[in-house]
């Protein structure tokens, strides 16, 4: 309620309640206030909730998989790969949806690269995985910095994308975020038992199937 009310334009809580609870009734509030609540702030809050939930589930799954409470996309190099992919997308002036797709693809390729480097025989020791992720992450971050230095026209777009923002969130963005977050959440939930078993160690996990 406070997020719907506070901002550059102050809107009373009574107008917020009317905009949310009685969208089809005549209102004593201004049309501008109703549009701000329904079309700008309301979808932004929903997108923020979904993004936060998705990140928390992804973080829990990653920490369970690596058996390390410190594991995150930065340590294993995934974020650096995504940043590099996005930077390349902006340099080639791709649409923002394709920039996200390239970033996702680069993140997956980085994951496979780190996994391959850390693999010893048929096992992937957690220590090797974290060290490989840090090394690859620094290397890809250096390439991203080089691209930002050379492509000065696109540097503002790259920096804005890397920092992240919910300022452009609307109901259309919600349609993209909701299925992705739901699918990822269901995927992690269905493997919750395996993630819990992995906490016992690789040998015990193998013996338990």
Coordinates of C-alpha atoms in Angstrom, one line a residue:
X1 CA 0.0 0.0 0.0
X2 CA 2.8 2.4 0.8
X3 CA 4.5 1.6 -2.5
X4 CA 1.3 2.4 -4.4
X5 CA 0.9 5.6 -2.5
X6 CA 4.4 7.1 -2.2
X7 CA 6.5 8.3 -5.1
X8 CA 7.1 11.4 -7.3
X9 CA 3.3 11.8 -7.3
X10 CA 1.8 11.4 -3.8
X11 CA -1.5 9.6 -3.9
X12 CA -3.8 9.2 -0.9
X13 CA -4.4 5.7 0.5
X14 CA -8.1 6.2 -0.1
X15 CA -7.5 6.7 -3.8
X16 CA -5.2 3.6 -3.8
X17 CA -7.9 1.6 -2.2
X18 CA -10.5 2.8 -4.8
X19 CA -8.1 2.1 -7.7
X20 CA -7.4 -1.5 -6.5
X21 CA -10.6 -2.6 -4.9
X22 CA -13.2 -0.8 -7.1
X23 CA -11.8 -0.5 -10.6
X24 CA -15.2 -0.4 -12.3
X25 CA -16.9 2.2 -10.0
X26 CA -16.9 5.9 -10.4
X27 CA -14.1 7.5 -8.3
X28 CA -13.6 10.8 -6.6
X29 CA -9.9 10.6 -7.4
X30 CA -8.3 12.1 -10.5
X31 CA -7.9 10.0 -13.7
X32 CA -4.1 10.6 -13.5
X33 CA -3.9 9.1 -10.0
X34 CA -5.9 6.1 -11.0
X35 CA -3.7 5.5 -14.1
X36 CA -0.5 5.8 -12.0
X37 CA -1.7 3.2 -9.5
X38 CA -3.2 0.7 -12.0
X39 CA -0.9 1.0 -14.9
X40 CA 2.5 2.0 -13.5
X41 CA 2.9 1.1 -9.8
X42 CA 0.7 -1.9 -9.5
X43 CA 2.4 -4.0 -12.3
X44 CA 5.8 -2.8 -11.1
X45 CA 5.1 -4.2 -7.6
X46 CA 4.0 -7.5 -9.0
X47 CA 7.1 -7.8 -11.2
X48 CA 9.3 -7.0 -8.3
X49 CA 7.6 -9.7 -6.2
X50 CA 8.1 -12.3 -9.0
X51 CA 11.7 -11.3 -9.7
X52 CA 12.5 -11.5 -6.0
X53 CA 10.8 -14.9 -5.6
X54 CA 12.5 -16.2 -8.7
X55 CA 16.0 -15.1 -7.5
X56 CA 15.4 -16.6 -4.1
X57 CA 14.4 -20.0 -5.5
X58 CA 17.3 -19.9 -8.0
X59 CA 19.7 -19.1 -5.2
X60 CA 18.4 -21.9 -3.0
X61 CA 18.7 -24.4 -5.8
X62 CA 22.2 -23.3 -6.6
X63 CA 23.4 -23.5 -3.0
X64 CA 21.8 -26.9 -2.7
X65 CA 23.4 -28.1 -5.9
X66 CA 26.9 -26.8 -5.0
X67 CA 26.5 -27.7 -1.3
X68 CA 27.8 -24.3 -0.4
X69 CA 25.8 -21.5 1.3
X70 CA 28.0 -18.9 -0.5
X71 CA 27.3 -20.2 -4.0
X72 CA 25.7 -17.6 -6.2
X73 CA 25.7 -16.6 -9.9
X74 CA 28.6 -14.2 -9.4
X75 CA 30.9 -16.8 -7.8
X76 CA 30.4 -19.5 -10.4
X77 CA 30.7 -17.0 -13.3
X78 CA 27.1 -17.2 -14.6
X79 CA 26.4 -13.5 -14.1
X80 CA 29.7 -12.6 -15.9
X81 CA 28.6 -14.7 -18.8
X82 CA 25.2 -13.1 -18.9
X83 CA 26.7 -9.6 -18.8
X84 CA 29.0 -10.4 -21.7
X85 CA 26.1 -11.8 -23.7
X86 CA 24.0 -8.7 -23.0
X87 CA 26.9 -6.4 -23.9
X88 CA 27.4 -8.2 -27.3
X89 CA 23.7 -7.9 -27.9
X90 CA 23.7 -4.1 -27.3
X91 CA 26.7 -3.7 -29.5
X92 CA 24.9 -5.3 -32.4
X93 CA 21.7 -3.2 -31.6
X94 CA 19.5 -6.2 -31.0
X95 CA 16.0 -5.8 -29.6
X96 CA 15.8 -6.0 -25.8
X97 CA 14.1 -9.4 -25.9
X98 CA 16.9 -10.8 -28.1
X99 CA 19.5 -9.1 -25.7
X100 CA 18.0 -11.1 -22.9
X101 CA 18.0 -14.3 -25.0
X102 CA 21.7 -13.8 -25.9
X103 CA 22.5 -13.1 -22.2
X104 CA 20.7 -16.3 -21.1
X105 CA 22.5 -18.3 -23.8
X106 CA 25.8 -16.9 -22.7
X107 CA 25.0 -17.7 -19.1
X108 CA 24.2 -21.4 -20.0
X109 CA 27.4 -21.7 -22.1
X110 CA 29.4 -20.3 -19.1
X111 CA 27.8 -22.8 -16.8
X112 CA 28.9 -25.7 -19.2
X113 CA 32.4 -24.2 -19.5
X114 CA 32.9 -23.9 -15.7
X115 CA 31.4 -27.5 -15.3
X116 CA 33.8 -28.9 -17.9
X117 CA 36.9 -27.1 -16.3
X118 CA 36.0 -28.3 -12.8
X119 CA 35.3 -31.9 -13.8
X120 CA 37.8 -34.5 -12.6
X121 CA 37.0 -37.9 -14.0
X122 CA 33.3 -38.5 -13.4
X123 CA 33.1 -36.1 -10.5
X124 CA 32.9 -32.4 -10.0
X125 CA 34.4 -31.3 -6.7
X126 CA 32.8 -28.3 -5.3
X127 CA 36.1 -26.6 -4.6
X128 CA 37.1 -27.0 -8.3
X129 CA 33.7 -25.7 -9.4
X130 CA 34.0 -22.5 -7.3
X131 CA 37.6 -21.9 -8.3
X132 CA 36.8 -22.4 -12.0
X133 CA 33.8 -20.2 -11.7
X134 CA 35.7 -17.4 -10.1
X135 CA 38.5 -17.6 -12.8
X136 CA 36.1 -17.7 -15.7
X137 CA 34.0 -14.9 -14.1
X138 CA 37.0 -12.6 -13.9
X139 CA 38.0 -13.4 -17.5
X140 CA 34.5 -12.7 -18.9
X141 CA 34.2 -9.5 -16.8
X142 CA 37.4 -8.3 -18.3
X143 CA 36.1 -8.8 -21.8
X144 CA 32.9 -7.0 -20.9
X145 CA 34.9 -4.0 -19.6
X146 CA 36.8 -4.0 -22.9
X147 CA 33.6 -4.0 -24.9
X148 CA 32.3 -1.1 -22.8
X149 CA 35.5 0.8 -23.4
X150 CA 35.4 0.3 -27.2
X151 CA 31.7 0.6 -27.7
X152 CA 31.2 4.0 -26.1
X153 CA 27.9 4.7 -27.8
X154 CA 26.3 1.7 -26.2
X155 CA 28.0 2.0 -22.8
X156 CA 25.0 3.7 -21.2
X157 CA 22.6 0.9 -22.3
X158 CA 25.0 -1.7 -21.1
X159 CA 25.5 -0.1 -17.6
X160 CA 21.7 0.4 -17.2
X161 CA 21.1 -3.3 -18.1
X162 CA 23.8 -4.5 -15.7
X163 CA 22.5 -2.4 -12.8
X164 CA 18.9 -3.6 -13.4
X165 CA 15.7 -1.6 -13.1
X166 CA 12.0 -2.1 -12.6
X167 CA 11.1 1.4 -14.0
X168 CA 9.8 0.0 -17.3
X169 CA 7.7 -2.7 -15.7
X170 CA 4.1 -3.0 -17.0
X171 CA 1.5 -5.7 -17.4
X172 CA 3.2 -6.9 -20.6
X173 CA 6.5 -7.5 -18.7
X174 CA 4.4 -9.5 -16.1
X175 CA 3.3 -11.9 -18.8
X176 CA 7.0 -12.7 -19.6
X177 CA 8.2 -12.9 -16.0
X178 CA 5.3 -15.0 -14.6
X179 CA 5.7 -18.2 -16.7
X180 CA 9.5 -18.2 -16.4
X181 CA 9.4 -17.8 -12.6
X182 CA 6.6 -20.4 -12.3
X183 CA 8.4 -22.9 -14.5
X184 CA 11.7 -22.4 -12.7
X185 CA 10.1 -22.7 -9.3
X186 CA 8.3 -25.9 -10.2
X187 CA 11.5 -27.3 -11.6
X188 CA 13.5 -26.7 -8.4
X189 CA 10.6 -27.9 -6.3
X190 CA 10.4 -31.2 -8.1
X191 CA 14.1 -31.8 -7.4
X192 CA 13.9 -30.7 -3.8
X193 CA 14.5 -34.3 -2.5
X194 CA 17.6 -34.7 -4.7
X195 CA 18.9 -31.3 -3.5
X196 CA 18.4 -32.3 0.1
X197 CA 20.2 -35.7 -0.5
X198 CA 23.1 -33.9 -2.1
X199 CA 23.8 -32.2 1.2
X200 CA 24.9 -35.5 2.6
X201 CA 27.8 -35.7 0.0
X202 CA 28.2 -37.3 -3.4
X203 CA 28.9 -40.8 -2.2
X204 CA 25.8 -40.9 0.1
X205 CA 23.7 -39.3 -2.8
X206 CA 24.9 -42.0 -5.2
X207 CA 24.0 -44.8 -2.7
X208 CA 20.5 -43.2 -2.4
X209 CA 20.0 -43.1 -6.1

